[in-house]
XYZ file of C-alpha atoms in Angstrom:
611
model
C 152.330 103.339 68.830
C 153.927 102.887 72.246
C 157.511 101.708 72.648
C 158.230 98.245 73.918
C 160.391 98.238 77.036
C 163.973 97.449 76.108
C 164.935 94.491 78.256
C 167.835 92.298 77.296
C 167.025 88.764 78.455
C 169.140 85.662 77.947
C 167.582 82.173 77.937
C 169.759 79.074 78.453
C 169.145 75.387 78.965
C 170.914 72.900 81.179
C 173.841 72.361 78.787
C 173.498 75.432 76.572
C 176.215 77.983 76.098
C 174.982 81.605 76.242
C 176.948 84.328 74.547
C 176.274 87.935 75.540
C 177.777 90.842 73.664
C 181.021 91.789 75.348
C 184.454 90.335 75.675
C 186.006 87.779 77.995
C 189.267 88.883 79.492
C 191.719 86.065 80.115
C 194.938 86.731 81.899
C 196.950 84.536 79.624
C 200.205 85.045 77.814
C 202.057 86.065 81.030
C 203.294 82.599 81.346
C 202.216 80.400 78.496
C 203.621 77.358 80.193
C 201.534 77.780 83.321
C 197.753 76.991 83.276
C 195.907 80.257 83.849
C 192.408 80.598 85.605
C 190.068 82.462 83.206
C 188.643 85.799 84.345
C 185.013 86.833 83.842
C 183.532 90.336 84.295
C 181.138 90.820 87.216
C 178.829 93.572 88.489
C 177.890 94.224 92.062
C 174.243 94.245 93.250
C 173.474 97.669 94.670
C 170.634 99.352 96.581
C 168.799 101.976 94.577
C 165.501 103.154 93.092
C 163.733 101.615 90.086
C 160.858 103.180 88.125
C 158.985 101.367 85.368
C 157.821 103.646 82.556
C 155.504 102.650 79.672
C 155.875 104.745 76.513
C 152.881 105.300 74.248
C 151.487 107.730 71.698
C 147.927 108.831 71.096
C 145.539 111.516 69.899
C 144.419 114.453 72.053
C 140.661 114.619 72.494
C 138.024 115.747 74.968
C 136.255 113.579 77.506
C 133.182 115.801 77.320
C 131.415 117.421 74.438
C 127.974 118.901 74.135
C 125.846 119.548 71.096
C 123.461 122.473 71.520
C 120.010 122.494 69.937
C 117.610 125.374 69.443
C 115.132 125.550 72.358
C 112.683 127.731 70.381
C 111.330 128.552 66.954
C 112.877 131.947 66.331
C 115.294 134.034 64.332
C 118.993 134.121 65.273
C 119.603 137.659 66.407
C 123.329 137.207 67.114
C 125.955 134.446 66.603
C 129.285 135.284 68.309
C 131.525 132.408 67.174
C 132.852 130.360 64.281
C 133.983 126.752 64.015
C 137.368 126.260 65.700
C 136.994 129.219 68.081
C 138.059 128.904 71.709
C 135.224 129.961 74.029
C 135.093 130.589 77.750
C 132.517 129.334 80.215
C 129.646 131.830 80.624
C 130.107 133.466 77.194
C 126.774 134.126 75.460
C 127.052 132.453 72.073
C 123.509 132.770 70.670
C 120.812 135.475 70.983
C 117.244 134.975 69.690
C 114.604 137.418 68.440
C 111.643 136.799 70.821
C 108.964 139.003 69.216
C 106.826 136.077 67.874
C 107.362 134.048 71.054
C 105.845 136.833 73.185
C 102.747 136.938 70.970
C 102.291 133.185 71.320
C 102.612 133.543 75.096
C 99.810 136.150 75.273
C 97.522 133.938 73.183
C 98.215 130.893 75.361
C 97.404 132.844 78.563
C 94.047 134.011 77.139
C 93.167 130.455 76.076
C 94.017 129.226 79.569
C 91.652 131.747 81.202
C 88.817 130.815 78.827
C 89.301 127.103 79.450
C 89.346 127.625 83.228
C 86.000 129.501 83.098
C 84.386 126.780 80.956
C 85.570 123.841 83.043
C 84.584 125.565 86.310
C 81.057 126.178 84.988
C 80.744 122.589 83.767
C 81.889 121.195 87.109
C 79.412 123.375 89.024
C 76.512 122.172 86.854
C 77.672 118.594 87.301
C 77.882 118.950 91.093
C 74.416 120.526 91.191
C 72.896 117.690 89.137
C 74.655 115.098 91.274
C 73.306 116.663 94.478
C 69.811 116.870 92.985
C 69.820 113.179 92.131
C 71.190 112.262 95.554
C 68.462 114.326 97.284
C 65.821 112.756 95.029
C 66.810 109.232 96.116
C 66.421 110.258 99.750
C 63.065 112.003 99.045
C 61.686 108.861 97.367
C 61.927 106.950 100.643
C 60.236 109.749 102.604
C 57.441 110.154 100.032
C 56.748 106.414 99.851
C 56.222 106.332 103.614
C 53.977 109.440 103.499
C 51.901 107.925 100.667
C 51.514 104.718 102.624
C 50.283 106.651 105.670
C 47.987 108.855 103.538
C 46.405 105.827 101.829
C 45.675 104.297 105.207
C 44.082 107.578 106.327
C 41.895 107.792 103.173
C 40.813 104.184 103.629
C 39.866 104.947 107.221
C 37.772 107.960 106.147
C 36.075 105.918 103.437
C 35.210 103.224 105.981
C 33.791 105.840 108.375
C 31.618 107.372 105.639
C 30.286 103.983 104.597
C 29.531 103.050 108.221
C 27.767 106.375 108.907
C 25.669 106.072 105.774
C 24.644 102.501 106.560
C 23.727 103.429 110.159
C 21.622 106.336 108.909
C 19.780 104.065 106.534
C 19.136 101.551 109.251
C 17.909 104.264 111.601
C 15.612 105.737 108.933
C 14.160 102.350 108.156
C 13.555 101.643 111.850
C 11.825 105.007 112.333
C 9.643 104.484 109.271
C 8.672 101.045 110.488
C 7.740 102.336 113.944
C 5.642 105.183 112.574
C 3.897 102.903 110.082
C 2.887 100.537 112.894
C 1.073 103.418 114.587
C -1.005 104.089 111.511
C -4.318 102.563 110.939
C -4.366 99.310 109.166
C -5.902 100.894 106.137
C -3.023 103.315 105.711
C -0.305 100.819 106.666
C 0.091 99.188 103.260
C 0.265 102.478 101.395
C 2.713 103.937 103.952
C 4.859 100.852 103.821
C 4.833 100.920 100.034
C 5.823 104.572 99.990
C 8.486 103.956 102.642
C 9.909 101.077 100.655
C 9.883 103.171 97.497
C 11.693 105.966 99.267
C 14.190 103.539 100.820
C 14.820 102.059 97.392
C 15.327 105.496 96.005
C 17.691 106.409 98.812
C 19.529 103.119 98.265
C 19.800 103.897 94.579
C 21.165 107.337 95.434
C 23.638 105.725 97.821
C 24.575 103.126 95.206
C 25.072 105.819 92.593
C 27.258 107.767 94.994
C 29.288 104.693 95.956
C 29.699 103.734 92.280
C 30.797 107.237 91.375
C 33.174 107.328 94.350
C 34.583 103.902 93.412
C 35.045 104.967 89.777
C 36.836 108.107 90.946
C 39.112 106.176 93.308
C 39.841 103.171 91.049
C 39.772 104.720 87.583
C 39.567 108.489 87.302
C 42.107 109.401 90.001
C 44.653 106.616 89.165
C 44.424 107.406 85.451
C 45.016 111.068 86.185
C 47.885 110.268 88.550
C 49.434 107.928 85.984
C 49.102 110.524 83.247
C 50.583 113.178 85.546
C 53.452 110.845 86.518
C 54.101 109.941 82.875
C 54.205 113.617 81.906
C 56.524 114.300 84.833
C 58.851 111.464 83.756
C 58.822 112.818 80.225
C 59.675 116.253 81.571
C 62.531 114.907 83.737
C 63.838 112.835 80.850
C 63.721 115.891 78.613
C 65.506 117.892 81.314
C 68.147 115.126 81.670
C 68.628 115.055 77.905
C 69.053 118.815 77.895
C 71.637 118.650 80.721
C 73.571 115.949 78.845
C 73.557 117.941 75.599
C 74.581 121.057 77.543
C 77.526 119.152 79.119
C 78.479 117.819 75.690
C 78.324 121.370 74.349
C 80.588 122.668 77.164
C 83.132 119.904 76.506
C 83.015 120.520 72.739
C 83.427 124.249 73.371
C 86.472 123.627 75.643
C 87.947 121.266 73.032
C 87.390 123.832 70.265
C 89.037 126.550 72.344
C 92.036 124.299 72.981
C 92.242 123.398 69.254
C 90.127 125.563 66.904
C 90.289 123.083 63.987
C 87.472 122.668 61.437
C 86.709 119.252 62.848
C 86.287 120.614 66.380
C 84.204 123.561 65.039
C 81.829 121.149 63.309
C 81.552 119.094 66.487
C 80.775 122.312 68.423
C 77.980 123.309 65.977
C 76.438 119.839 66.177
C 76.558 119.935 69.970
C 74.884 123.392 70.007
C 72.092 122.201 67.634
C 71.442 119.129 69.812
C 71.286 121.315 72.941
C 68.743 123.716 71.287
C 66.440 120.852 70.232
C 66.685 119.300 73.705
C 65.804 122.666 75.306
C 62.646 123.054 73.155
C 61.582 119.480 73.965
C 62.128 120.140 77.699
C 59.991 123.341 77.585
C 57.128 121.526 75.794
C 57.238 118.634 78.285
C 57.054 121.094 81.204
C 54.055 122.884 79.639
C 52.194 119.549 79.206
C 52.945 118.603 82.818
C 51.736 121.971 84.225
C 48.495 121.842 82.126
C 47.671 118.365 83.396
C 48.456 119.278 87.007
C 46.014 122.226 86.861
C 43.147 119.900 85.786
C 42.908 117.671 88.869
C 39.560 115.758 88.828
C 37.204 116.483 91.753
C 36.026 113.665 94.010
C 32.162 113.171 93.987
C 30.154 113.938 97.151
C 26.785 112.574 98.342
C 25.252 116.013 97.898
C 25.774 115.645 94.153
C 23.117 112.853 94.157
C 20.505 114.201 96.692
C 18.394 116.864 94.913
C 14.805 118.075 95.873
C 13.207 115.780 93.332
C 14.744 112.730 94.979
C 13.406 113.392 98.505
C 10.282 111.681 99.703
C 7.416 114.263 99.389
C 5.211 112.776 102.084
C 1.460 113.636 101.810
C -1.429 111.243 102.057
C -4.623 110.798 99.905
C -7.450 108.182 100.079
C -9.597 109.617 97.336
C -11.771 111.655 99.651
C -11.953 115.349 100.104
C -10.354 115.048 103.508
C -13.405 115.926 105.532
C -13.422 112.768 107.618
C -14.974 113.493 111.009
C -12.938 110.878 112.826
C -10.579 112.946 114.967
C -8.340 109.962 115.708
C -7.897 109.245 112.028
C -7.172 112.906 111.406
C -4.470 112.848 114.105
C -3.026 109.704 112.633
C -2.950 111.343 109.217
C -0.981 114.268 110.619
C 1.388 111.957 112.417
C 1.943 109.931 109.228
C 2.675 113.025 107.241
C 5.279 114.089 109.812
C 7.012 110.713 110.037
C 7.001 110.354 106.238
C 8.770 113.683 105.977
C 11.422 112.568 108.486
C 12.014 109.343 106.541
C 12.586 111.202 103.287
C 15.431 113.252 104.821
C 16.956 110.532 107.021
C 20.578 110.626 105.688
C 23.889 110.656 107.623
C 25.789 113.933 107.957
C 29.174 112.857 106.479
C 30.114 116.237 105.047
C 33.046 116.645 107.465
C 34.329 113.169 106.656
C 33.841 113.739 102.935
C 35.679 117.065 103.137
C 38.530 115.446 105.033
C 38.670 112.592 102.503
C 38.643 115.006 99.571
C 41.517 116.953 101.105
C 43.399 113.750 101.909
C 42.842 112.489 98.352
C 44.225 115.726 96.945
C 47.232 115.471 99.233
C 47.688 111.807 98.221
C 47.608 112.764 94.547
C 50.138 115.518 95.216
C 52.411 113.090 97.078
C 52.125 110.522 94.302
C 52.961 113.185 91.749
C 55.973 114.300 93.793
C 57.047 110.664 94.160
C 56.878 110.159 90.412
C 58.970 113.292 89.892
C 61.590 112.283 92.450
C 61.742 108.726 91.068
C 62.208 110.077 87.574
C 65.102 112.215 88.801
C 66.600 109.420 90.896
C 66.288 106.779 88.138
C 67.179 108.996 85.199
C 70.561 108.784 83.522
C 72.870 110.988 85.613
C 73.529 114.391 84.085
C 76.576 114.792 86.303
C 79.957 114.270 84.722
C 81.287 110.731 84.549
C 84.717 109.886 85.912
C 86.071 109.856 82.375
C 84.501 113.245 81.570
C 85.980 114.740 84.737
C 89.366 113.341 83.771
C 88.935 114.787 80.272
C 88.196 118.226 81.742
C 91.258 117.863 83.957
C 93.336 116.908 80.910
C 91.949 119.913 79.030
C 92.930 122.168 81.935
C 96.359 120.596 82.092
C 96.868 120.949 78.353
C 95.944 124.617 78.506
C 98.232 125.121 81.487
C 101.039 123.310 79.713
C 100.500 125.395 76.590
C 100.618 128.588 78.655
C 103.579 127.356 80.688
C 105.414 126.194 77.573
C 104.804 129.499 75.841
C 106.057 131.414 78.874
C 109.073 129.135 79.220
C 109.859 129.523 75.519
C 109.889 133.304 75.923
C 112.260 132.939 78.882
C 114.440 130.495 76.946
C 114.496 132.834 73.968
C 115.505 135.807 76.132
C 118.151 133.738 77.886
C 119.789 132.627 74.623
C 122.561 130.015 74.697
C 125.654 130.362 76.903
C 128.790 128.203 76.951
C 128.605 125.830 79.913
C 132.355 125.173 80.015
C 135.637 126.252 78.469
C 136.049 124.629 75.111
C 136.486 124.714 71.359
C 133.680 124.992 68.806
C 134.131 121.745 66.896
C 131.039 121.942 64.699
C 128.915 124.888 63.569
C 126.962 125.820 60.433
C 124.672 128.724 61.363
C 124.529 132.445 60.592
C 122.899 135.528 62.078
C 119.386 136.240 60.765
C 118.673 132.586 60.006
C 115.360 131.111 61.155
C 115.762 128.010 63.321
C 113.188 125.542 64.591
C 112.893 124.002 68.029
C 115.221 120.988 68.339
C 117.414 122.011 65.387
C 121.141 121.279 65.878
C 123.177 124.501 66.168
C 126.769 123.752 67.221
C 129.033 121.475 69.306
C 131.578 122.396 72.010
C 134.362 120.087 73.194
C 135.489 120.717 76.772
C 139.180 121.717 76.946
C 139.142 121.476 80.763
C 138.632 117.725 80.340
C 141.223 117.033 77.644
C 142.767 113.553 77.422
C 144.913 111.330 75.233
C 143.632 107.972 73.999
C 146.500 105.459 73.762
C 146.888 101.754 73.020
C 148.965 99.312 75.081
C 150.585 96.064 74.030
C 149.733 92.744 75.571
C 152.971 93.016 77.626
C 151.845 96.178 79.385
C 148.132 95.700 80.106
C 148.861 94.196 83.548
C 151.401 96.911 84.323
C 149.349 100.015 83.597
C 146.586 100.718 86.138
C 144.011 103.432 86.591
C 145.278 106.251 88.813
C 148.896 106.104 87.640
C 150.552 109.396 86.664
C 151.922 110.246 83.249
C 153.932 112.889 81.328
C 152.173 114.119 78.159
C 154.146 115.978 75.509
C 152.510 117.967 72.697
C 155.038 119.899 70.630
C 157.076 121.925 73.095
C 154.428 121.717 75.832
C 154.525 119.087 78.573
C 151.558 118.342 80.848
C 150.954 116.130 83.814
C 148.325 113.439 83.384
C 146.533 110.545 85.069
C 145.389 107.178 83.724
C 141.602 107.406 84.191
C 140.274 104.513 82.150
C 141.413 101.059 81.060
C 139.479 98.961 78.582
C 139.009 95.331 79.546
C 138.597 94.142 75.965
C 141.559 93.581 73.630
C 141.080 94.541 69.985
C 143.335 93.990 66.983
C 145.169 96.948 65.468
C 145.800 97.417 61.760
C 148.613 94.820 61.912
C 146.414 92.253 63.618
C 148.167 92.591 66.963
C 145.953 92.533 70.090
C 146.065 95.859 71.943
C 144.334 97.401 74.952
C 143.012 100.983 74.872
C 143.489 103.425 77.756
C 142.627 107.053 78.465
C 145.120 109.440 80.054
C 143.468 112.642 81.298
C 145.429 115.908 81.249
C 145.542 117.293 84.793
C 146.402 120.909 83.989
C 145.064 121.813 80.518
C 145.477 125.417 79.317
C 144.672 127.502 76.262
C 147.580 125.921 74.350
C 145.694 122.619 74.096
C 144.879 121.588 70.517
C 142.357 118.811 70.001
C 143.025 116.156 67.384
C 146.842 116.392 67.469
C 149.286 113.565 68.386
C 150.938 113.436 71.797
C 153.656 111.355 73.436
C 152.808 109.757 76.760
C 155.123 108.358 79.424
C 153.139 106.415 82.030
C 154.790 106.027 85.429
C 153.587 102.479 85.885
C 155.435 101.516 89.067
C 158.393 102.430 91.295
C 160.415 100.858 94.058
C 162.805 102.708 96.380
C 165.815 101.392 98.332
C 165.709 97.932 96.769
C 168.428 95.589 95.485
C 169.009 96.220 91.765
C 170.972 94.708 88.908
C 171.446 95.802 85.301
C 168.703 94.256 83.168
C 171.235 92.581 80.827
C 172.610 90.272 83.555
C 169.218 88.772 84.284
C 168.133 85.784 82.212
C 164.719 84.172 81.823
C 164.260 80.453 81.403
C 161.349 78.087 81.425
C 161.556 77.857 85.220
C 161.795 81.599 85.814
C 164.499 84.261 86.147
C 168.143 83.470 87.003
C 171.690 84.832 86.781
C 175.287 83.462 87.187
C 177.531 83.996 90.177
C 180.916 82.648 91.324
C 180.731 80.305 94.287
C 183.931 78.591 95.506
C 185.597 79.761 92.289
C 183.063 77.973 90.087
C 180.385 79.331 87.710
C 177.068 78.744 89.480
C 173.458 79.324 88.302
C 171.336 81.286 90.858
C 167.498 81.374 90.621
C 166.125 84.771 91.528
C 162.789 86.573 91.980
C 162.483 89.885 90.166
C 160.195 92.859 90.581
C 159.698 95.963 88.441
C 162.254 97.126 85.904
C 163.282 100.265 84.102
C 165.144 100.449 80.829
C 168.451 99.843 82.624
C 167.822 98.214 86.014
C 165.592 95.530 87.493
C 164.473 94.975 91.063
C 165.775 91.787 92.756
C 163.379 90.584 95.430
C 164.999 87.223 96.269
C 168.165 85.301 95.318
C 170.749 88.116 95.302
C 171.738 90.364 98.187
C 173.278 93.798 98.161
C 177.038 93.623 97.512
C 177.012 90.228 95.799
C 178.808 89.942 92.471
C 176.983 88.680 89.395
C 178.721 87.584 86.161
C 177.823 90.134 83.523
C 179.380 88.331 80.543
C 179.769 84.555 80.728
C 181.486 84.322 77.367
C 182.441 80.775 76.352
C 182.383 79.424 79.871
C 179.742 77.083 81.227
C 178.254 76.285 84.601
C 180.727 74.464 86.845
C 183.885 75.857 85.268
C 186.518 77.460 87.448
C 186.795 81.194 86.847
C 188.107 84.265 88.539
C 185.985 87.429 89.036
C 187.058 90.765 87.669
C 184.941 93.881 87.887
C 183.653 95.251 84.594
C 185.773 98.360 85.042
C 188.920 96.279 85.799
C 188.168 94.007 82.870
C 187.820 96.921 80.548
C 191.134 98.296 81.803
C 192.786 94.925 81.214
C 191.406 94.750 77.711
C 192.763 98.147 77.083
């Protein structure tokens, strides 16, 4: 508990009589018949120095303490202290056995390398699939334009073939008609009938060819192209499924390597089984597609329908033996046979056009097949990694890196041990050499002796006097230290007696090895000082409801003088206004009151008179 400043203060009212310890010296008895003027002791206001000191007591403690925890899971190889020991900054206090930590570090580095290889491979496959799909989307546009151009070219060839065939038929019919007109009337009907029959046959051949060509173009070829496209889509879908299962397998494998738990192992086996099934399905789909592609149907040609049995045979017979003596009729018969032969072979030579159309049709089918393949790739579910999967791979990499980094850092931490970060005292410790400790386990606590302080409490009379930054004298036993007020609480609390007090911290400026934490200390706070000021003894200053005042002698009468005071020590108080240096102030008013006639006598003279 701090001491209250000893100030003697006298309070009087307008008509009150104040009695202060001391005697009143009256120069009576010299002449009892004569009325004597009473004497009162006075003191003289002087110039001097005043220092206000606040006394307090408190407990020595530390402003800084640190509890150390184990940074690793390891065995304590060496413990160089006990509770209560004084330690110096830089002293190694704990050494760890790092054998197991180094093994964990090697394992973490190997896992990191494996994870890096897996994620790099997965990213490359993803980038390749992404590029393939991007190229396929561009190829679809090019192929659609090529197919459009090729269809127009095939249609043009088909139109040319049809036109050539029709022109040949018309030409053959015109030639047959002209030759028949030159024949004799008797042979005209038979020739015309044969010519008509041959024309009908040729028309039938042409119709058969056109029907077969139409069936090929509208049914056979489209059905084949559709089947080929469907098989190609199935193959691309199977390939996409395989790529997805392969990506899932790579992710499961990376997850299992990062954490080889039974759950992750089961997930890895399931992913591998799915990938194997998808691979077999992809191989079968490719085989079906290749088989179909090798069986492209051939486009029919006109030659397929014009055999020797379909050509007009010519010849002429009237039932005679052919010995007719009419030379003109014989010549006509020869001419008829010749023209009939020409009519039977009067077809258009469209082989070049048909060859070009067959080649164009094959190219069209190839383009349509390629288009179906590219569309299947472009429209298929992307086998490239999604944003989330890429982030997961990045997280897996980071986790592996963190594991490796953590393992390496733990080895370094274990080798480094624990060193005192400041001078201090071990205030708490319960560990021994050879003990196994876990990461985060509390080991010991150090309190900093370089930041020692005393926590004190101040009364309600001193809280406005003591300020942060003021100096203090701190006494512990026979040791005295210089200190500084570093902290003032702004909340009053009640002590054990129910009295409001304010807490403050006084830091020790020059602590040494003789500091003991937890002991009591006396504190003298140099709250304020004033030099070369007017001073009076504290006992001559009174405090009333209107402020401070004292009594002086003016014109031989006791007079009340209002004054303004400043700081005070145990003995003297600063006078700011109301009293000047050299003025005399009544120190002991005795039984006299304001307005009475008195005579001043210095305290020393009064004491001599009393003697």
